[in-house]
Amino acid sequence: MGQPVYGQLIKSLDREKIVEISRKHNGERYVKSFDGYTHLLTMLYAVILRFDSLREIEASMTAEVRKLHHVGIETVPRRSTLSDANARRSEKFFEEVYRDLYEQNRGKLSSDSRRNGTEEWIKRLRIIDSTTITLFSNAIFKGVGRHPKTGKKKGGIKVHSVIHANEGVHCDVQFTSAATNDSFMLAPSHYSNHEIVALDRAYINYAKFEELTDRGVVYVTKMKKSLSYEVLADCMEMNSDGLMTYREQVVVFRKDDINHIARIVAYVDMKKGKQPKLIQLLTNDFDMSLETIVAIYRRRWQIESLFKQIKQNFPLRYFYGESANAIKIQIWVTLIANLLLSVLQSSLTRQWSFSGLPTMVRIILMYYMNLTAFLNTPDADLKRLLEVVSESPPDDPQNS
């Protein structure tokens, strides 16, 4: 192969387009060689290889300088150069690169039914949630909660996300301090008729729920215990042993001038090794079966799995800068790396777990080999490679 694995992984990145995006966000002013594209590739290289410091990045890139030349990195940036770029080049540039890359590849992602499921409602389902990334300082982003022993607040950045259930990657992302309430992310104007949105109980807002209902958008969320409502109808399904399987109630929530009519679906969650737990779901849909409503809410855990996937494979414990801009850049680059690997995963005929794929890519990142062929048939491809290297080298023309 004429390119190392890293070059094949980033082949969908258009240098001219990316530099133009950087220029749009004033990222190319006073820049001599470290343009937006080189900055992006350097950060991607560091995130994929899980480096903990600027010193590690510089040392590794120096050792691989010849191979990096083949992917478009002409010179190895010094630590100070990368640090300055992370402080000055706007994180909005990296955000736009992510969104552009997502739009390019969402068709490939949604076609991978092996991961995303085939239920009819999957294509209409969006999931909202947030995760907090703990930081070293409370001065950059306002922290939340206090340490039980020291009484100090933890600094943190909250990543608010929306995903399409049939794609499995972030389609919308917003950053706030950890102290920000989740409900601001539920914007009814962003949803259209027949769409479904699954969310946690932190997003309960009667005014927004009423607006979603007016727009023809279905929501499914978990009930809060403290909610007050009036019951309009109540029925229960029992099994042959006389135990409840489902309870369905039609209720109305009254607050100020809002009268929001909704449906409460209660069921017993049975998990192996755990005590049965009563779960109450709230929805504005009165037509779908009780089983479908429960399945939609359970699908909400897909976004929790995505957060776990990112944190396990691209640990955000060490940051390459102390400014808010540098921290956001590193998170955007992590999302770009996750997106690139998700696209790669969807294109393979062999099924790879996501935990195994980044590990394998990390090991062979700077090898000259056909990435797709190796991942589809690793044993056979490795055997072919060993046969090639075991052959006698060609004669040196100068010695003949």
Short mmCIF file of C-alpha atoms in Angstrom, two decimals:
data_model
loop_
_atom_site.label_atom_id
_atom_site.label_comp_id
_atom_site.label_asym_id
_atom_site.label_seq_id
_atom_site.Cartn_x
_atom_site.Cartn_y
_atom_site.Cartn_z
CA MET A 1 0.00 0.00 0.00
CA GLY A 2 1.19 3.50 -0.81
CA GLN A 3 -0.32 4.87 2.39
CA PRO A 4 -0.21 3.77 6.01
CA VAL A 5 -3.46 2.73 7.68
CA TYR A 6 -3.87 6.26 9.08
CA GLY A 7 -4.00 7.68 5.55
CA GLN A 8 -6.73 5.19 4.58
CA LEU A 9 -8.75 6.02 7.70
CA ILE A 10 -8.84 9.76 6.88
CA LYS A 11 -9.30 9.42 3.12
CA SER A 12 -12.75 11.07 3.29
CA LEU A 13 -11.23 14.29 4.65
CA ASP A 14 -10.83 16.90 1.88
CA ARG A 15 -7.82 19.13 2.61
CA GLU A 16 -8.95 22.09 0.51
CA LYS A 17 -12.45 22.02 1.99
CA ILE A 18 -11.13 21.76 5.55
CA VAL A 19 -8.68 24.65 5.10
CA GLU A 20 -11.53 26.71 3.64
CA ILE A 21 -13.65 25.95 6.73
CA SER A 22 -10.70 27.00 8.92
CA ARG A 23 -10.34 30.21 6.91
CA LYS A 24 -14.06 30.90 7.40
CA HIS A 25 -13.48 30.84 11.17
CA ASN A 26 -10.32 33.01 10.94
CA GLY A 27 -8.13 30.00 11.63
CA GLU A 28 -5.61 30.74 8.88
CA ARG A 29 -4.64 34.29 9.88
CA TYR A 30 -0.91 34.64 10.52
CA VAL A 31 -0.44 30.90 9.84
CA LYS A 32 2.70 29.85 7.94
CA SER A 33 2.61 26.04 7.88
CA PHE A 34 0.37 24.67 10.66
CA ASP A 35 -2.93 25.05 8.79
CA GLY A 36 -6.32 23.75 9.90
CA TYR A 37 -5.92 20.44 8.07
CA THR A 38 -2.53 19.70 9.68
CA HIS A 39 -3.90 20.74 13.07
CA LEU A 40 -6.86 18.36 12.64
CA LEU A 41 -4.66 15.44 11.54
CA THR A 42 -2.24 16.02 14.42
CA MET A 43 -5.05 16.01 16.98
CA LEU A 44 -6.67 12.94 15.39
CA TYR A 45 -3.33 11.11 15.52
CA ALA A 46 -2.99 11.97 19.23
CA VAL A 47 -6.56 11.01 20.13
CA ILE A 48 -6.51 7.68 18.28
CA LEU A 49 -3.19 6.71 19.90
CA ARG A 50 -4.48 7.94 23.30
CA PHE A 51 -1.52 10.17 24.11
CA ASP A 52 -1.55 11.93 27.46
CA SER A 53 0.65 14.95 26.76
CA LEU A 54 2.02 17.29 24.11
CA ARG A 55 5.47 15.81 24.72
CA GLU A 56 4.25 12.32 23.74
CA ILE A 57 2.61 13.68 20.59
CA GLU A 58 5.78 15.45 19.42
CA ALA A 59 8.05 12.48 20.21
CA SER A 60 5.86 9.96 18.39
CA MET A 61 5.35 12.17 15.33
CA THR A 62 9.09 12.78 15.11
CA ALA A 63 9.67 9.02 15.01
CA GLU A 64 7.02 8.58 12.29
CA VAL A 65 7.81 11.71 10.27
CA ARG A 66 8.40 9.88 6.96
CA LYS A 67 5.14 7.94 7.17
CA LEU A 68 3.20 11.04 8.23
CA HIS A 69 4.48 12.78 5.11
CA HIS A 70 2.37 10.32 3.09
CA VAL A 71 -0.85 11.45 4.83
CA GLY A 72 -0.20 15.16 4.32
CA ILE A 73 1.73 16.23 7.43
CA GLU A 74 4.89 17.86 6.05
CA THR A 75 6.57 18.89 9.31
CA VAL A 76 6.26 17.76 12.92
CA PRO A 77 4.68 20.53 15.03
CA ARG A 78 6.48 21.49 18.20
CA ARG A 79 4.68 21.36 21.52
CA SER A 80 4.44 25.13 21.66
CA THR A 81 2.98 25.28 18.14
CA LEU A 82 0.23 22.78 18.96
CA SER A 83 -0.47 24.44 22.30
CA ASP A 84 -0.82 27.87 20.66
CA ALA A 85 -3.06 26.45 17.92
CA ASN A 86 -5.35 24.81 20.47
CA ALA A 87 -5.68 28.13 22.26
CA ARG A 88 -6.21 30.32 19.16
CA ARG A 89 -7.92 28.29 16.40
CA SER A 90 -11.66 28.33 17.12
CA GLU A 91 -13.36 25.13 18.23
CA LYS A 92 -16.16 26.15 15.84
CA PHE A 93 -13.88 25.05 12.99
CA PHE A 94 -13.70 21.51 14.40
CA GLU A 95 -17.44 21.54 15.05
CA GLU A 96 -18.16 22.37 11.41
CA VAL A 97 -15.75 19.67 10.22
CA TYR A 98 -17.62 17.14 12.38
CA ARG A 99 -21.04 18.23 11.11
CA ASP A 100 -19.86 18.17 7.49
CA LEU A 101 -18.35 14.70 7.91
CA TYR A 102 -21.56 13.49 9.59
CA GLU A 103 -23.72 14.73 6.69
CA GLN A 104 -21.40 13.00 4.20
CA ASN A 105 -21.67 9.63 5.92
CA ARG A 106 -25.09 9.42 7.58
CA GLY A 107 -26.44 7.33 4.66
CA LYS A 108 -23.76 4.69 5.25
CA LEU A 109 -24.41 4.66 8.98
CA SER A 110 -28.20 4.32 8.71
CA SER A 111 -27.87 1.40 6.28
CA ASP A 112 -26.07 -0.77 8.86
CA SER A 113 -29.10 -2.64 10.21
CA ARG A 114 -26.82 -5.16 11.99
CA ARG A 115 -26.14 -2.54 14.64
CA ASN A 116 -29.17 -0.29 14.41
CA GLY A 117 -32.16 -2.63 14.25
CA THR A 118 -34.97 -3.02 11.72
CA GLU A 119 -38.10 -1.95 13.61
CA GLU A 120 -40.29 0.50 11.68
CA TRP A 121 -40.10 3.18 14.37
CA ILE A 122 -36.28 3.06 14.55
CA LYS A 123 -36.00 5.37 11.53
CA ARG A 124 -38.17 7.98 13.26
CA LEU A 125 -36.54 7.80 16.68
CA ARG A 126 -34.20 10.41 18.09
CA ILE A 127 -32.62 10.11 21.52
CA ILE A 128 -31.49 12.95 23.80
CA ASP A 129 -29.17 12.78 26.78
CA SER A 130 -26.04 14.34 28.27
CA THR A 131 -22.81 13.22 29.89
CA THR A 132 -20.38 15.14 32.07
CA ILE A 133 -16.62 15.09 31.55
CA THR A 134 -14.82 15.88 34.79
CA LEU A 135 -12.13 18.54 34.54
CA PHE A 136 -9.19 19.53 36.70
CA SER A 137 -10.51 22.99 37.50
CA ASN A 138 -13.79 24.63 38.45
CA ALA A 139 -12.60 27.94 36.99
CA ILE A 140 -13.11 26.97 33.32
CA PHE A 141 -16.62 25.49 33.48
CA LYS A 142 -18.88 25.88 36.48
CA GLY A 143 -18.85 22.65 38.44
CA VAL A 144 -21.69 20.75 40.02
CA GLY A 145 -21.88 18.92 43.35
CA ARG A 146 -19.30 18.95 46.13
CA HIS A 147 -16.68 16.44 47.24
CA PRO A 148 -17.96 14.81 50.47
CA LYS A 149 -14.58 15.23 52.23
CA THR A 150 -13.03 18.42 50.86
CA GLY A 151 -16.24 20.30 50.07
CA LYS A 152 -14.77 21.43 46.74
CA LYS A 153 -16.84 21.52 43.56
CA LYS A 154 -15.69 19.48 40.58
CA GLY A 155 -15.15 21.40 37.39
CA GLY A 156 -16.84 19.81 34.41
CA ILE A 157 -18.08 20.24 30.87
CA LYS A 158 -21.46 18.76 30.01
CA VAL A 159 -21.86 17.29 26.53
CA HIS A 160 -25.52 17.45 25.42
CA SER A 161 -26.20 15.06 22.54
CA VAL A 162 -28.91 13.98 20.12
CA ILE A 163 -28.62 10.82 18.04
CA HIS A 164 -30.76 9.14 15.39
CA ALA A 165 -31.38 5.58 16.58
CA ASN A 166 -30.67 4.15 13.12
CA GLU A 167 -27.29 5.91 12.87
CA GLY A 168 -25.67 5.48 16.28
CA VAL A 169 -23.51 8.64 16.25
CA HIS A 170 -24.08 12.20 17.44
CA CYS A 171 -26.18 14.27 15.03
CA ASP A 172 -26.26 17.32 17.31
CA VAL A 173 -23.92 18.30 20.15
CA GLN A 174 -23.83 21.27 22.52
CA PHE A 175 -21.34 22.03 25.30
CA THR A 176 -22.20 23.72 28.60
CA SER A 177 -20.88 23.80 32.14
CA ALA A 178 -21.77 20.81 34.31
CA ALA A 179 -24.21 22.94 36.31
CA THR A 180 -26.51 23.56 33.30
CA ASN A 181 -29.89 21.84 33.37
CA ASP A 182 -30.52 19.34 30.58
CA SER A 183 -33.97 20.59 29.59
CA PHE A 184 -32.65 23.46 27.43
CA MET A 185 -31.62 20.89 24.80
CA LEU A 186 -35.24 19.81 24.16
CA ALA A 187 -36.21 22.26 21.41
CA PRO A 188 -39.64 21.33 19.91
CA SER A 189 -38.93 23.45 16.81
CA HIS A 190 -36.14 20.99 15.87
CA TYR A 191 -38.64 18.13 15.43
CA SER A 192 -41.26 17.46 12.79
CA ASN A 193 -44.48 15.49 12.41
CA HIS A 194 -44.28 11.70 13.04
CA GLU A 195 -40.83 11.88 14.67
CA ILE A 196 -40.29 10.16 18.02
CA VAL A 197 -38.01 11.45 20.77
CA ALA A 198 -36.86 9.34 23.73
CA LEU A 199 -35.46 11.15 26.75
CA ASP A 200 -34.77 10.91 30.44
CA ARG A 201 -36.92 12.43 33.18
CA ALA A 202 -34.56 15.40 33.49
CA TYR A 203 -36.21 16.84 30.35
CA ILE A 204 -39.80 16.88 31.65
CA ASN A 205 -41.37 20.23 30.76
CA TYR A 206 -45.15 20.49 30.26
CA ALA A 207 -44.97 23.51 27.95
CA LYS A 208 -42.48 21.80 25.66
CA PHE A 209 -44.45 18.53 25.78
CA GLU A 210 -47.58 20.39 24.72
CA GLU A 211 -45.71 22.03 21.84
CA LEU A 212 -44.34 18.64 20.74
CA THR A 213 -47.90 17.27 20.76
CA ASP A 214 -49.12 20.19 18.62
CA ARG A 215 -46.33 19.42 16.13
CA GLY A 216 -47.29 15.74 15.91
CA VAL A 217 -44.08 14.61 17.62
CA VAL A 218 -44.22 11.61 19.96
CA TYR A 219 -42.17 11.70 23.16
CA VAL A 220 -41.39 8.83 25.54
CA THR A 221 -39.77 9.56 28.88
CA LYS A 222 -39.51 8.21 32.40
CA MET A 223 -41.85 9.56 35.08
CA LYS A 224 -40.70 11.62 38.02
CA LYS A 225 -42.15 10.47 41.34
CA SER A 226 -43.12 13.98 42.39
CA LEU A 227 -45.43 14.76 39.45
CA SER A 228 -49.03 15.73 40.24
CA TYR A 229 -51.80 14.76 37.83
CA GLU A 230 -55.47 13.86 37.53
CA VAL A 231 -56.36 10.35 36.34
CA LEU A 232 -58.93 10.25 33.52
CA ALA A 233 -58.79 6.50 32.80
CA ASP A 234 -57.06 3.51 34.37
CA CYS A 235 -56.72 -0.13 33.31
CA MET A 236 -54.41 -3.03 34.09
CA GLU A 237 -53.27 -6.16 32.24
CA MET A 238 -52.69 -9.32 34.30
CA ASN A 239 -50.93 -12.57 33.45
CA SER A 240 -52.25 -16.08 34.14
CA ASP A 241 -50.77 -16.00 37.66
CA GLY A 242 -52.73 -12.87 38.52
CA LEU A 243 -49.67 -10.60 38.42
CA MET A 244 -49.58 -7.24 36.68
CA THR A 245 -47.85 -7.10 33.28
CA TYR A 246 -48.84 -3.54 32.30
CA ARG A 247 -50.85 -0.70 33.77
CA GLU A 248 -52.10 2.06 31.50
CA GLN A 249 -53.46 5.41 32.67
CA VAL A 250 -54.69 8.47 30.81
CA VAL A 251 -53.90 11.56 32.88
CA VAL A 252 -53.89 15.33 32.67
CA PHE A 253 -51.14 17.58 34.03
CA ARG A 254 -52.21 21.07 35.03
CA LYS A 255 -49.75 23.92 35.47
CA ASP A 256 -50.56 27.62 35.05
CA ASP A 257 -52.64 27.73 31.84
CA ILE A 258 -51.33 24.37 30.52
CA ASN A 259 -53.52 21.26 30.53
CA HIS A 260 -51.38 18.48 29.06
CA ILE A 261 -53.07 15.10 28.48
CA ALA A 262 -50.69 12.13 28.43
CA ARG A 263 -50.48 8.38 28.89
CA ILE A 264 -48.66 6.62 31.73
CA VAL A 265 -47.41 3.10 30.96
CA ALA A 266 -46.24 1.10 33.97
CA TYR A 267 -44.49 -2.28 33.80
CA VAL A 268 -42.30 -4.48 35.98
CA ASP A 269 -38.69 -4.55 34.85
CA MET A 270 -37.24 -8.02 35.42
CA LYS A 271 -33.44 -8.19 35.34
CA LYS A 272 -31.45 -11.30 36.09
CA GLY A 273 -29.97 -11.21 39.57
CA LYS A 274 -31.88 -8.07 40.58
CA GLN A 275 -35.13 -7.34 42.35
CA PRO A 276 -38.13 -6.63 40.09
CA LYS A 277 -38.57 -2.88 39.62
CA LEU A 278 -41.70 -0.92 38.72
CA ILE A 279 -41.02 1.46 35.83
CA GLN A 280 -43.45 4.23 34.84
CA LEU A 281 -43.17 5.81 31.40
CA LEU A 282 -44.86 8.96 30.15
CA THR A 283 -45.87 9.54 26.52
CA ASN A 284 -48.27 11.61 24.42
CA ASP A 285 -48.93 8.68 22.06
CA PHE A 286 -52.22 6.80 22.49
CA ASP A 287 -52.01 4.47 19.48
CA MET A 288 -48.79 2.45 19.75
CA SER A 289 -48.87 -0.81 21.71
CA LEU A 290 -47.64 -0.91 25.29
CA GLU A 291 -44.80 -3.22 24.21
CA THR A 292 -43.66 -0.69 21.58
CA ILE A 293 -43.65 2.19 24.09
CA VAL A 294 -41.47 0.12 26.43
CA ALA A 295 -39.16 -0.89 23.53
CA ILE A 296 -38.74 2.76 22.51
CA TYR A 297 -37.72 3.79 26.01
CA ARG A 298 -35.32 0.86 26.35
CA ARG A 299 -33.73 2.02 23.09
CA ARG A 300 -32.80 5.23 24.93
CA TRP A 301 -29.90 3.28 26.45
CA GLN A 302 -28.27 3.37 23.02
CA ILE A 303 -27.03 6.88 23.74
CA GLU A 304 -25.68 5.77 27.14
CA SER A 305 -23.77 3.03 25.31
CA LEU A 306 -22.38 5.61 22.89
CA PHE A 307 -21.09 7.78 25.75
CA LYS A 308 -19.51 4.69 27.33
CA GLN A 309 -18.00 3.68 23.97
CA ILE A 310 -16.32 7.06 23.54
CA LYS A 311 -15.04 7.31 27.11
CA GLN A 312 -13.60 3.78 27.04
CA ASN A 313 -11.90 4.00 23.65
CA PHE A 314 -10.83 7.67 23.68
CA PRO A 315 -10.33 8.49 27.38
CA LEU A 316 -10.81 12.18 28.09
CA ARG A 317 -8.74 12.24 31.25
CA TYR A 318 -5.84 14.35 29.99
CA PHE A 319 -6.23 17.50 27.93
CA TYR A 320 -3.68 19.14 25.65
CA GLY A 321 -4.59 22.64 26.84
CA GLU A 322 -6.13 24.41 29.82
CA SER A 323 -8.42 26.84 28.01
CA ALA A 324 -12.11 26.21 27.31
CA ASN A 325 -11.33 26.37 23.57
CA ALA A 326 -8.61 23.68 23.81
CA ILE A 327 -10.87 21.37 25.81
CA LYS A 328 -13.71 21.72 23.31
CA ILE A 329 -11.32 21.10 20.39
CA GLN A 330 -10.18 17.83 21.94
CA ILE A 331 -13.77 16.69 22.49
CA TRP A 332 -14.74 17.56 18.88
CA VAL A 333 -11.69 15.65 17.57
CA THR A 334 -12.68 12.68 19.75
CA LEU A 335 -16.15 12.76 18.17
CA ILE A 336 -14.56 12.94 14.70
CA ALA A 337 -12.37 9.90 15.50
CA ASN A 338 -15.42 8.00 16.76
CA LEU A 339 -17.35 8.94 13.61
CA LEU A 340 -14.54 7.81 11.28
CA LEU A 341 -14.29 4.45 13.04
CA SER A 342 -18.09 4.04 13.04
CA VAL A 343 -18.12 4.60 9.26
CA LEU A 344 -15.29 2.08 8.91
CA GLN A 345 -17.19 -0.44 11.04
CA SER A 346 -20.35 -0.08 8.94
CA SER A 347 -18.37 -0.73 5.72
CA LEU A 348 -16.88 -4.05 6.87
CA THR A 349 -18.36 -7.44 6.02
CA ARG A 350 -16.82 -8.99 9.12
CA GLN A 351 -18.52 -7.96 12.36
CA TRP A 352 -16.22 -6.15 14.76
CA SER A 353 -17.17 -5.01 18.24
CA PHE A 354 -16.43 -1.33 18.63
CA SER A 355 -14.13 -2.02 21.55
CA GLY A 356 -12.00 -4.28 19.36
CA LEU A 357 -11.89 -2.06 16.28
CA PRO A 358 -10.14 1.03 17.76
CA THR A 359 -7.64 -1.23 19.51
CA MET A 360 -6.73 -2.97 16.26
CA VAL A 361 -6.55 0.33 14.33
CA ARG A 362 -4.34 1.79 17.07
CA ILE A 363 -1.90 -1.12 16.77
CA ILE A 364 -1.59 -0.99 12.96
CA LEU A 365 -2.12 2.77 12.49
CA MET A 366 1.25 3.43 10.82
CA TYR A 367 1.59 0.09 9.01
CA TYR A 368 1.53 -0.09 5.21
CA MET A 369 -1.29 -2.56 4.65
CA ASN A 370 -4.78 -2.64 3.13
CA LEU A 371 -6.96 -1.68 6.09
CA THR A 372 -10.31 -2.97 4.75
CA ALA A 373 -8.88 -6.27 3.49
CA PHE A 374 -7.09 -6.89 6.78
CA LEU A 375 -10.15 -6.15 8.93
CA ASN A 376 -12.47 -8.27 6.77
CA THR A 377 -10.15 -11.29 6.69
CA PRO A 378 -7.42 -10.68 9.30
CA ASP A 379 -6.05 -14.24 9.37
CA ALA A 380 -5.90 -14.68 5.60
CA ASP A 381 -4.52 -11.18 5.02
CA LEU A 382 -1.83 -11.65 7.67
CA LYS A 383 -0.82 -14.93 6.04
CA ARG A 384 -0.46 -13.17 2.66
CA LEU A 385 1.68 -10.44 4.24
CA LEU A 386 3.98 -12.99 5.86
CA GLU A 387 4.40 -14.78 2.53
CA VAL A 388 5.38 -11.51 0.83
CA VAL A 389 7.98 -10.53 3.43
CA SER A 390 9.43 -14.03 3.50
CA GLU A 391 10.31 -13.86 -0.19
CA SER A 392 13.90 -13.11 -1.15
CA PRO A 393 14.55 -9.39 -1.71
CA PRO A 394 15.20 -8.34 -5.32
CA ASP A 395 18.80 -8.22 -6.50
CA ASP A 396 20.59 -4.89 -6.16
CA PRO A 397 21.25 -3.61 -9.73
CA GLN A 398 24.59 -2.12 -8.59
CA ASN A 399 25.89 -5.58 -7.63
CA SER A 400 24.86 -7.32 -10.85
#
